[in-house]
Coordinates of N, CA and C in Angstrom, one line a residue:
M6 N 197.8 61.5 134.4 CA 198.8 61.5 133.4 C 198.5 62.6 132.4
P7 N 199.4 63.5 132.3 CA 199.2 64.6 131.3 C 199.4 64.1 129.9
L8 N 198.8 64.8 128.9 CA 198.8 64.5 127.5 C 200.2 64.8 127.0
S9 N 200.7 64.0 126.1 CA 202.0 64.3 125.4 C 201.7 65.5 124.5
E10 N 202.8 66.1 124.0 CA 202.7 67.2 123.0 C 202.0 66.8 121.8
Q11 N 202.2 65.6 121.3 CA 201.6 65.2 120.1 C 200.1 65.0 120.3
E12 N 199.7 64.4 121.4 CA 198.3 64.3 121.7 C 197.6 65.6 121.9
Q13 N 198.3 66.5 122.5 CA 197.7 67.9 122.7 C 197.5 68.6 121.4
R14 N 198.5 68.5 120.5 CA 198.3 69.1 119.2 C 197.2 68.4 118.4
L15 N 197.1 67.1 118.5 CA 196.0 66.4 117.8 C 194.6 66.8 118.4
L16 N 194.5 66.9 119.7 CA 193.3 67.4 120.3 C 192.9 68.8 119.9
D17 N 193.9 69.7 119.8 CA 193.7 71.1 119.4 C 193.2 71.1 117.9
E18 N 193.9 70.3 117.1 CA 193.5 70.2 115.7 C 192.1 69.7 115.5
M19 N 191.7 68.7 116.3 CA 190.3 68.2 116.3 C 189.3 69.3 116.7
E20 N 189.6 70.0 117.7 CA 188.8 71.1 118.2 C 188.6 72.1 117.1
R21 N 189.7 72.6 116.4 CA 189.6 73.6 115.4 C 188.7 73.0 114.2
H22 N 189.0 71.8 113.8 CA 188.2 71.2 112.8 C 186.7 71.1 113.1
L23 N 186.4 70.7 114.3 CA 185.0 70.6 114.8 C 184.4 72.0 114.7
M24 N 185.0 73.0 115.3 CA 184.5 74.4 115.3 C 184.3 74.9 113.8
H25 N 185.2 74.5 112.9 CA 185.1 75.0 111.6 C 184.0 74.3 110.8
N26 N 183.8 73.0 111.0 CA 182.9 72.3 110.1 C 181.6 71.9 110.7
D27 N 181.4 71.8 112.0 CA 180.2 71.4 112.5 C 179.2 72.5 112.6
A28 N 178.1 72.4 111.9 CA 177.1 73.4 111.8 C 176.4 73.7 113.2
D29 N 176.2 72.7 114.0 CA 175.6 72.8 115.3 C 176.4 73.7 116.2
V30 N 177.7 73.4 116.2 CA 178.6 74.2 117.0 C 178.8 75.6 116.6
V31 N 178.8 75.8 115.2 CA 178.9 77.1 114.7 C 177.7 78.0 115.0
S32 N 176.5 77.4 115.0 CA 175.3 78.1 115.2 C 175.0 78.3 116.7
A33 N 175.7 77.6 117.5 CA 175.4 77.7 119.0 C 175.8 79.1 119.5
P34 N 175.2 79.5 120.6 CA 175.5 80.8 121.1 C 177.0 80.9 121.4
R35 N 177.6 82.0 121.1 CA 179.0 82.2 121.4 C 179.2 82.9 122.7
E36 N 180.5 83.1 123.0 CA 180.9 83.8 124.3 C 180.1 85.1 124.3
G37 N 179.5 85.4 125.5 CA 178.8 86.6 125.7 C 177.3 86.5 125.2
Q38 N 177.0 85.4 124.7 CA 175.6 85.1 124.3 C 175.1 83.8 125.0
S39 N 173.9 83.9 125.5 CA 173.4 82.7 126.1 C 171.8 82.8 126.0
L40 N 171.2 81.6 126.1 CA 169.8 81.6 126.1 C 169.3 82.1 127.5
S41 N 168.3 83.0 127.5 CA 167.8 83.6 128.7 C 166.6 82.7 129.2
Y42 N 166.6 82.3 130.4 CA 165.5 81.5 131.0 C 164.2 82.3 130.9
R43 N 164.3 83.6 131.1 CA 163.1 84.4 131.1 C 162.5 84.4 129.7
N44 N 163.3 84.5 128.7 CA 162.8 84.5 127.3 C 162.2 83.1 127.0
I45 N 162.8 82.0 127.5 CA 162.3 80.7 127.2 C 160.9 80.6 127.8
V46 N 160.8 81.1 129.1 CA 159.5 81.0 129.7 C 158.4 81.8 129.0
Y47 N 158.8 83.1 128.7 CA 157.8 83.9 127.9 C 157.5 83.3 126.6
G48 N 158.5 82.8 125.9 CA 158.2 82.2 124.6 C 157.3 81.0 124.7
S49 N 157.5 80.2 125.7 CA 156.7 79.0 125.9 C 155.2 79.4 126.2
V50 N 155.1 80.4 127.0 CA 153.7 80.9 127.3 C 153.1 81.4 126.0
L51 N 153.8 82.1 125.2 CA 153.3 82.6 123.9 C 152.9 81.4 123.0
V52 N 153.7 80.4 123.0 CA 153.3 79.2 122.2 C 152.0 78.6 122.7
L53 N 151.9 78.5 124.0 CA 150.7 77.9 124.6 C 149.5 78.7 124.3
V54 N 149.6 80.1 124.4 CA 148.5 81.0 124.1 C 148.2 80.8 122.6
G55 N 149.2 80.7 121.8 CA 148.9 80.5 120.3 C 148.2 79.2 120.0
V56 N 148.6 78.2 120.7 CA 147.9 76.9 120.5 C 146.4 77.0 120.9
A57 N 146.2 77.6 122.0 CA 144.8 77.8 122.5 C 144.0 78.7 121.5
G58 N 144.7 79.7 121.0 CA 144.0 80.6 120.0 C 143.7 79.8 118.7
L59 N 144.7 79.0 118.3 CA 144.5 78.2 117.1 C 143.3 77.2 117.3
V60 N 143.2 76.6 118.4 CA 142.0 75.7 118.7 C 140.7 76.5 118.6
V61 N 140.7 77.7 119.2 CA 139.5 78.5 119.2 C 139.2 79.0 117.8
G62 N 140.2 79.3 117.0 CA 140.0 79.7 115.6 C 139.4 78.6 114.8
V63 N 139.9 77.4 115.0 CA 139.4 76.3 114.2 C 138.0 75.9 114.6
S64 N 137.8 75.9 115.9 CA 136.4 75.5 116.4 C 135.4 76.5 116.0
T65 N 135.7 77.8 115.9 CA 134.7 78.8 115.5 C 134.7 79.1 114.0
S66 N 135.6 78.5 113.3 CA 135.8 78.7 111.8 C 136.1 80.1 111.5
L67 N 136.8 80.8 112.4 CA 137.4 82.2 112.1 C 138.8 82.0 111.7
I68 N 139.1 82.2 110.4 CA 140.4 82.0 109.9 C 141.4 83.1 110.4
I69 N 140.9 84.3 110.6 CA 141.8 85.4 111.1 C 142.3 85.1 112.5
V70 N 141.5 84.5 113.3 CA 141.9 84.1 114.7 C 143.0 83.0 114.6
G71 N 142.8 82.1 113.7 CA 143.8 81.0 113.6 C 145.1 81.5 113.0
V72 N 145.1 82.5 112.1 CA 146.3 83.1 111.5 C 147.0 83.9 112.6
I73 N 146.3 84.7 113.4 CA 146.9 85.5 114.4 C 147.5 84.6 115.5
A74 N 146.8 83.5 115.8 CA 147.3 82.6 116.8 C 148.6 81.9 116.3
F75 N 148.6 81.5 115.0 CA 149.8 80.9 114.5 C 151.0 81.9 114.5
L76 N 150.8 83.2 114.2 CA 151.8 84.2 114.3 C 152.3 84.4 115.8
V77 N 151.4 84.3 116.7 CA 151.8 84.4 118.1 C 152.7 83.2 118.5
M78 N 152.4 82.0 118.0 CA 153.2 80.8 118.2 C 154.6 81.0 117.6
V79 N 154.7 81.5 116.4 CA 156.0 81.7 115.8 C 156.8 82.7 116.6
A80 N 156.1 83.8 117.0 CA 156.8 84.8 117.8 C 157.3 84.2 119.1
G81 N 156.6 83.3 119.7 CA 157.0 82.6 121.0 C 158.2 81.8 120.7
V82 N 158.2 81.0 119.7 CA 159.4 80.2 119.3 C 160.6 81.0 119.1
V83 N 160.5 82.1 118.3 CA 161.6 83.0 118.0 C 162.1 83.6 119.3
L84 N 161.2 84.1 120.2 CA 161.6 84.7 121.4 C 162.4 83.7 122.3
A85 N 161.9 82.4 122.4 CA 162.6 81.4 123.2 C 163.9 81.0 122.7
A86 N 164.1 81.0 121.4 CA 165.3 80.6 120.7 C 166.4 81.6 120.5
T87 N 166.0 82.9 120.7 CA 167.0 84.0 120.5 C 167.9 84.1 121.6
P88 N 169.3 84.0 121.4 CA 170.2 84.2 122.4 C 170.3 85.7 122.8
T89 N 170.6 85.9 124.1 CA 170.7 87.3 124.6 C 172.2 87.7 124.6
R90 N 172.5 88.9 124.4 CA 173.9 89.4 124.5 C 174.1 90.0 125.9
G91 N 175.4 89.8 126.3 CA 175.7 90.4 127.6 C 175.6 89.3 128.7
G92 N 176.0 89.7 129.9 CA 176.1 88.8 131.0 C 174.8 88.7 131.8
S93 N 173.7 89.4 131.4 CA 172.5 89.4 132.3 C 171.8 88.0 132.4
A94 N 172.0 87.2 131.4 CA 171.3 85.9 131.4 C 172.1 84.8 132.1
R95 N 173.3 85.1 132.5 CA 174.1 84.0 133.2 C 173.7 83.9 134.6
P96 N 173.7 82.7 135.2 CA 173.5 82.6 136.6 C 174.5 83.4 137.4
R97 N 174.1 83.8 138.6 CA 174.9 84.7 139.4 C 176.1 84.0 140.0
S98 N 176.1 82.7 140.0 CA 177.2 81.9 140.6 C 178.4 81.9 139.7
Q99 N 178.2 82.2 138.4 CA 179.3 82.1 137.5 C 180.1 83.5 137.5
G100 N 181.2 83.5 137.1 CA 182.1 84.7 137.1 C 183.5 84.3 136.7
T101 N 184.4 85.0 137.2 CA 185.8 84.5 137.0 C 186.1 83.4 137.9
R102 N 186.9 82.5 137.4 CA 187.3 81.3 138.2 C 188.3 81.6 139.3
K103 N 188.3 80.7 140.2 CA 189.4 80.9 141.3 C 190.7 80.5 140.6
P104 N 191.8 81.1 141.1 CA 193.1 80.7 140.6 C 193.4 79.3 140.9
T105 N 194.1 78.6 139.9 CA 194.5 77.3 140.1 C 196.0 77.3 140.5
A106 N 196.5 76.2 140.9 CA 197.9 76.2 141.3 C 198.9 76.4 140.2
T107 N 198.4 76.3 138.9 CA 199.3 76.3 137.8 C 199.4 77.7 137.2
G108 N 198.5 78.7 137.5 CA 198.6 80.0 136.9 C 197.4 80.9 137.1
P109 N 197.3 81.9 136.3 CA 196.2 82.9 136.5 C 194.9 82.4 136.2
T110 N 193.9 83.2 136.6 CA 192.5 82.8 136.3 C 192.2 83.1 134.9
R111 N 191.2 82.3 134.4 CA 190.6 82.5 133.1 C 189.2 82.8 133.2
A112 N 188.7 83.6 132.3 CA 187.2 83.9 132.3 C 186.4 82.7 132.1
S113 N 185.2 82.7 132.6 CA 184.3 81.5 132.5 C 183.9 81.2 131.1
G114 N 184.0 82.2 130.2 CA 183.6 81.9 128.8 C 184.7 81.5 127.9
G115 N 185.8 80.9 128.5 CA 186.9 80.4 127.7 C 186.5 79.3 126.7
S116 N 187.4 78.9 125.9 CA 187.1 77.8 125.0 C 187.0 76.5 125.7
F117 N 186.5 75.5 125.0 CA 186.2 74.2 125.6 C 187.5 73.6 126.1
M118 N 188.6 73.8 125.3 CA 189.9 73.2 125.8 C 190.4 73.9 127.0
D119 N 190.2 75.2 127.1 CA 190.7 75.9 128.3 C 189.9 75.5 129.5
R120 N 188.6 75.3 129.4 CA 187.8 74.8 130.5 C 188.3 73.4 130.9
M121 N 188.5 72.5 129.9 CA 188.9 71.1 130.2 C 190.3 71.1 130.9
N122 N 191.2 72.0 130.4 CA 192.5 72.1 131.0 C 192.4 72.6 132.4
D123 N 191.6 73.5 132.7 CA 191.4 74.0 134.1 C 190.9 72.9 135.0
R124 N 189.9 72.1 134.5 CA 189.4 71.0 135.3 C 190.5 70.0 135.6
W125 N 191.3 69.7 134.5 CA 192.3 68.7 134.7 C 193.3 69.2 135.7
D126 N 193.7 70.4 135.6 CA 194.7 71.0 136.6 C 194.1 71.0 138.0
R127 N 192.8 71.3 138.2 CA 192.3 71.3 139.5 C 192.2 69.8 140.1
R128 N 191.9 68.9 139.2 CA 191.8 67.5 139.7 C 193.2 67.0 140.1
R129 N 194.2 67.3 139.3 CA 195.6 66.9 139.6 C 196.1 67.5 140.8
G130 N 195.7 68.8 141.1 CA 196.1 69.4 142.3 C 195.5 68.9 143.6
E131 N 194.3 68.2 143.5 CA 193.6 67.6 144.6 C 194.3 66.4 145.1
G132 N 194.9 65.6 144.2 CA 195.4 64.3 144.5 C 196.8 64.3 144.8

């Protein structure tokens, strides 16, 4: 059962309000930006190396080793949490979508509502 025009307008308004006011959504990676699995792995390895260095620094009472290890840990977290620009971090299976029965294709990075509408259209076309 499709949404009425009033329900569609209300849903669009809720989406705009959410995007405008929700800090988590605003700070999330945008279209063309995504977290790279490679950066997450490298960042995690740096954090583990930093923890090991911090343990060594504390056990040997060398403050400089502990400080350097802490900086390595911070660098690892920053590396893992930094979104990449461009399409290199996306899985290869993504791309443009197949055309639906209702119209032209949309890019995979469309808005949430566009993706949900595409899903709805595909499901209605199956039944």
